[in-house]
Amino acid sequence: MTVEVRIDPGVIARTLRLRNGVVARRLAQRTERTARYAEQEAPGRMGDYISWKIEEGPRGLQGVIVCDHPATRFVLDGTRPHIIRPRRRKALRFEVRGREVFAAYVRHPGTRANDFLGRALQRGK
């Protein structure tokens, strides 16, 4: 008795790329897990702005993690020392040791880069 099995690579490739296929579900699980890691690593409330999705890319499905907080680039890249000036008023107002202080400008020392998304990608492998 002879048994013949034919494998069609095109059919296998199409099956693997199905939207609800095994590969897509596994990709969604890994992307969601990595997004949770990014939420944990993010400073302050920035984790509340993290979301994820699966979308069709140029080479098939891809997982995408998005952080749409307005200061994300400043946190990821860091900032150089700079001067902060008021935009609408004549002075800046803030608290120092429980006292209200006014200043015409402030010399900000800058911030060190915090690549929380990169660390999340490493943990989510």
PDB file of C-alpha atoms in Angstrom:
ATOM      1  CA  MET A   1       0.000   0.000   0.000  1.00  0.00           C
ATOM      2  CA  THR A   2       1.448   3.384  -1.051  1.00  0.00           C
ATOM      3  CA  VAL A   3       0.654   6.630   0.718  1.00  0.00           C
ATOM      4  CA  GLU A   4       1.442   9.914  -0.970  1.00  0.00           C
ATOM      5  CA  VAL A   5       1.397  13.275   0.844  1.00  0.00           C
ATOM      6  CA  ARG A   6       1.679  16.525  -1.062  1.00  0.00           C
ATOM      7  CA  ILE A   7       2.527  19.736   0.698  1.00  0.00           C
ATOM      8  CA  ASP A   8       1.467  22.952  -0.976  1.00  0.00           C
ATOM      9  CA  PRO A   9       3.570  25.784   0.524  1.00  0.00           C
ATOM     10  CA  GLY A  10       1.123  28.412  -0.752  1.00  0.00           C
ATOM     11  CA  VAL A  11      -1.801  26.848   1.120  1.00  0.00           C
ATOM     12  CA  ILE A  12       0.275  26.539   4.310  1.00  0.00           C
ATOM     13  CA  ALA A  13       1.390  30.166   4.054  1.00  0.00           C
ATOM     14  CA  ARG A  14      -2.178  31.387   3.535  1.00  0.00           C
ATOM     15  CA  THR A  15      -3.408  29.278   6.459  1.00  0.00           C
ATOM     16  CA  LEU A  16      -0.744  30.706   8.771  1.00  0.00           C
ATOM     17  CA  ARG A  17      -1.636  34.274   7.789  1.00  0.00           C
ATOM     18  CA  LEU A  18      -5.345  33.923   8.575  1.00  0.00           C
ATOM     19  CA  ARG A  19      -6.692  36.643  10.849  1.00  0.00           C
ATOM     20  CA  ASN A  20      -7.933  34.130  13.468  1.00  0.00           C
ATOM     21  CA  GLY A  21      -5.319  31.469  12.806  1.00  0.00           C
ATOM     22  CA  VAL A  22      -2.903  29.935  15.275  1.00  0.00           C
ATOM     23  CA  VAL A  23      -0.107  32.351  14.394  1.00  0.00           C
ATOM     24  CA  ALA A  24      -2.349  35.422  14.766  1.00  0.00           C
ATOM     25  CA  ARG A  25      -3.600  34.261  18.179  1.00  0.00           C
ATOM     26  CA  ARG A  26      -0.061  33.593  19.392  1.00  0.00           C
ATOM     27  CA  LEU A  27       1.082  36.977  18.080  1.00  0.00           C
ATOM     28  CA  ALA A  28      -1.813  38.661  19.906  1.00  0.00           C
ATOM     29  CA  GLN A  29      -0.882  36.918  23.178  1.00  0.00           C
ATOM     30  CA  ARG A  30       2.760  37.973  22.928  1.00  0.00           C
ATOM     31  CA  THR A  31       1.873  41.532  21.940  1.00  0.00           C
ATOM     32  CA  GLU A  32      -0.582  41.864  24.831  1.00  0.00           C
ATOM     33  CA  ARG A  33       1.982  40.468  27.297  1.00  0.00           C
ATOM     34  CA  THR A  34       4.637  42.906  26.035  1.00  0.00           C
ATOM     35  CA  ALA A  35       2.158  45.811  26.324  1.00  0.00           C
ATOM     36  CA  ARG A  36       1.501  44.827  29.957  1.00  0.00           C
ATOM     37  CA  TYR A  37       5.253  44.892  30.598  1.00  0.00           C
ATOM     38  CA  ALA A  38       5.413  48.358  29.010  1.00  0.00           C
ATOM     39  CA  GLU A  39       2.595  49.541  31.302  1.00  0.00           C
ATOM     40  CA  GLN A  40       4.567  48.321  34.333  1.00  0.00           C
ATOM     41  CA  GLU A  41       7.838  49.917  33.155  1.00  0.00           C
ATOM     42  CA  ALA A  42       6.308  53.268  32.162  1.00  0.00           C
ATOM     43  CA  PRO A  43       6.880  56.166  34.556  1.00  0.00           C
ATOM     44  CA  GLY A  44       3.980  57.761  36.408  1.00  0.00           C
ATOM     45  CA  ARG A  45       0.615  57.501  34.684  1.00  0.00           C
ATOM     46  CA  MET A  46       2.135  57.036  31.228  1.00  0.00           C
ATOM     47  CA  GLY A  47       1.164  53.347  31.366  1.00  0.00           C
ATOM     48  CA  ASP A  48      -2.507  54.373  31.128  1.00  0.00           C
ATOM     49  CA  TYR A  49      -1.813  55.604  27.577  1.00  0.00           C
ATOM     50  CA  ILE A  50      -0.433  52.297  26.268  1.00  0.00           C
ATOM     51  CA  SER A  51      -2.508  50.182  23.881  1.00  0.00           C
ATOM     52  CA  TRP A  52      -1.805  47.370  21.436  1.00  0.00           C
ATOM     53  CA  LYS A  53      -3.197  45.994  18.184  1.00  0.00           C
ATOM     54  CA  ILE A  54      -2.523  43.434  15.458  1.00  0.00           C
ATOM     55  CA  GLU A  55      -2.414  44.799  11.941  1.00  0.00           C
ATOM     56  CA  GLU A  56      -1.460  43.716   8.450  1.00  0.00           C
ATOM     57  CA  GLY A  57       2.068  44.822   7.592  1.00  0.00           C
ATOM     58  CA  PRO A  58       4.124  44.616   4.404  1.00  0.00           C
ATOM     59  CA  ARG A  59       5.336  41.106   5.316  1.00  0.00           C
ATOM     60  CA  GLY A  60       2.233  39.743   7.051  1.00  0.00           C
ATOM     61  CA  LEU A  61       0.670  40.299  10.468  1.00  0.00           C
ATOM     62  CA  GLN A  62       2.518  42.400  13.020  1.00  0.00           C
ATOM     63  CA  GLY A  63       1.912  43.343  16.628  1.00  0.00           C
ATOM     64  CA  VAL A  64       1.958  47.072  17.386  1.00  0.00           C
ATOM     65  CA  ILE A  65       2.287  48.689  20.822  1.00  0.00           C
ATOM     66  CA  VAL A  66       1.304  52.363  20.993  1.00  0.00           C
ATOM     67  CA  CYS A  67       1.920  54.930  23.726  1.00  0.00           C
ATOM     68  CA  ASP A  68       0.048  58.129  22.859  1.00  0.00           C
ATOM     69  CA  HIS A  69       1.002  60.192  25.913  1.00  0.00           C
ATOM     70  CA  PRO A  70       2.133  63.673  24.795  1.00  0.00           C
ATOM     71  CA  ALA A  71       5.491  63.388  26.608  1.00  0.00           C
ATOM     72  CA  THR A  72       6.481  59.924  25.354  1.00  0.00           C
ATOM     73  CA  ARG A  73       9.311  61.138  23.085  1.00  0.00           C
ATOM     74  CA  PHE A  74      10.775  63.250  25.899  1.00  0.00           C
ATOM     75  CA  VAL A  75      10.783  60.253  28.247  1.00  0.00           C
ATOM     76  CA  LEU A  76      12.241  57.834  25.680  1.00  0.00           C
ATOM     77  CA  ASP A  77      14.936  60.187  24.374  1.00  0.00           C
ATOM     78  CA  GLY A  78      15.552  62.311  27.491  1.00  0.00           C
ATOM     79  CA  THR A  79      15.964  66.071  27.414  1.00  0.00           C
ATOM     80  CA  ARG A  80      18.914  68.432  27.612  1.00  0.00           C
ATOM     81  CA  PRO A  81      19.062  71.183  30.236  1.00  0.00           C
ATOM     82  CA  HIS A  82      16.738  73.974  29.164  1.00  0.00           C
ATOM     83  CA  ILE A  83      14.933  77.084  30.356  1.00  0.00           C
ATOM     84  CA  ILE A  84      11.183  77.000  30.994  1.00  0.00           C
ATOM     85  CA  ARG A  85       9.333  80.291  30.514  1.00  0.00           C
ATOM     86  CA  PRO A  86       5.643  81.041  31.117  1.00  0.00           C
ATOM     87  CA  ARG A  87       3.416  81.013  28.047  1.00  0.00           C
ATOM     88  CA  ARG A  88       0.350  82.984  29.052  1.00  0.00           C
ATOM     89  CA  ARG A  89       1.262  84.680  32.334  1.00  0.00           C
ATOM     90  CA  LYS A  90       4.142  86.841  33.486  1.00  0.00           C
ATOM     91  CA  ALA A  91       5.428  84.318  36.022  1.00  0.00           C
ATOM     92  CA  LEU A  92       5.541  80.598  36.744  1.00  0.00           C
ATOM     93  CA  ARG A  93       3.912  79.409  39.974  1.00  0.00           C
ATOM     94  CA  PHE A  94       4.861  76.246  41.862  1.00  0.00           C
ATOM     95  CA  GLU A  95       5.440  74.926  45.390  1.00  0.00           C
ATOM     96  CA  VAL A  96       8.820  74.512  47.078  1.00  0.00           C
ATOM     97  CA  ARG A  97       8.855  73.009  50.603  1.00  0.00           C
ATOM     98  CA  GLY A  98       5.204  73.901  51.128  1.00  0.00           C
ATOM     99  CA  ARG A  99       5.582  77.528  50.048  1.00  0.00           C
ATOM    100  CA  GLU A 100       4.149  79.059  46.904  1.00  0.00           C
ATOM    101  CA  VAL A 101       6.942  80.475  44.717  1.00  0.00           C
ATOM    102  CA  PHE A 102       6.811  82.652  41.599  1.00  0.00           C
ATOM    103  CA  ALA A 103       9.574  82.876  38.982  1.00  0.00           C
ATOM    104  CA  ALA A 104      10.024  84.570  35.605  1.00  0.00           C
ATOM    105  CA  TYR A 105      11.784  81.432  34.321  1.00  0.00           C
ATOM    106  CA  VAL A 106      13.202  78.142  35.595  1.00  0.00           C
ATOM    107  CA  ARG A 107      16.421  76.346  34.618  1.00  0.00           C
ATOM    108  CA  HIS A 108      15.397  72.724  34.125  1.00  0.00           C
ATOM    109  CA  PRO A 109      18.334  70.301  34.580  1.00  0.00           C
ATOM    110  CA  GLY A 110      17.081  67.952  31.839  1.00  0.00           C
ATOM    111  CA  THR A 111      16.035  64.320  32.200  1.00  0.00           C
ATOM    112  CA  ARG A 112      17.819  61.039  31.611  1.00  0.00           C
ATOM    113  CA  ALA A 113      16.433  58.847  28.825  1.00  0.00           C
ATOM    114  CA  ASN A 114      14.062  56.090  30.007  1.00  0.00           C
ATOM    115  CA  ASP A 115      13.632  53.437  27.294  1.00  0.00           C
ATOM    116  CA  PHE A 116      10.720  51.636  28.977  1.00  0.00           C
ATOM    117  CA  LEU A 117       9.380  50.361  25.632  1.00  0.00           C
ATOM    118  CA  GLY A 118      12.738  48.779  24.777  1.00  0.00           C
ATOM    119  CA  ARG A 119      12.873  47.043  28.173  1.00  0.00           C
ATOM    120  CA  ALA A 120       9.308  45.770  27.673  1.00  0.00           C
ATOM    121  CA  LEU A 121      10.269  44.343  24.259  1.00  0.00           C
ATOM    122  CA  GLN A 122      13.228  42.536  25.828  1.00  0.00           C
ATOM    123  CA  ARG A 123      11.031  41.056  28.573  1.00  0.00           C
ATOM    124  CA  GLY A 124       8.283  40.105  26.109  1.00  0.00           C
ATOM    125  CA  LYS A 125      10.452  37.951  23.832  1.00  0.00           C
TER     126      LYS A 125
END
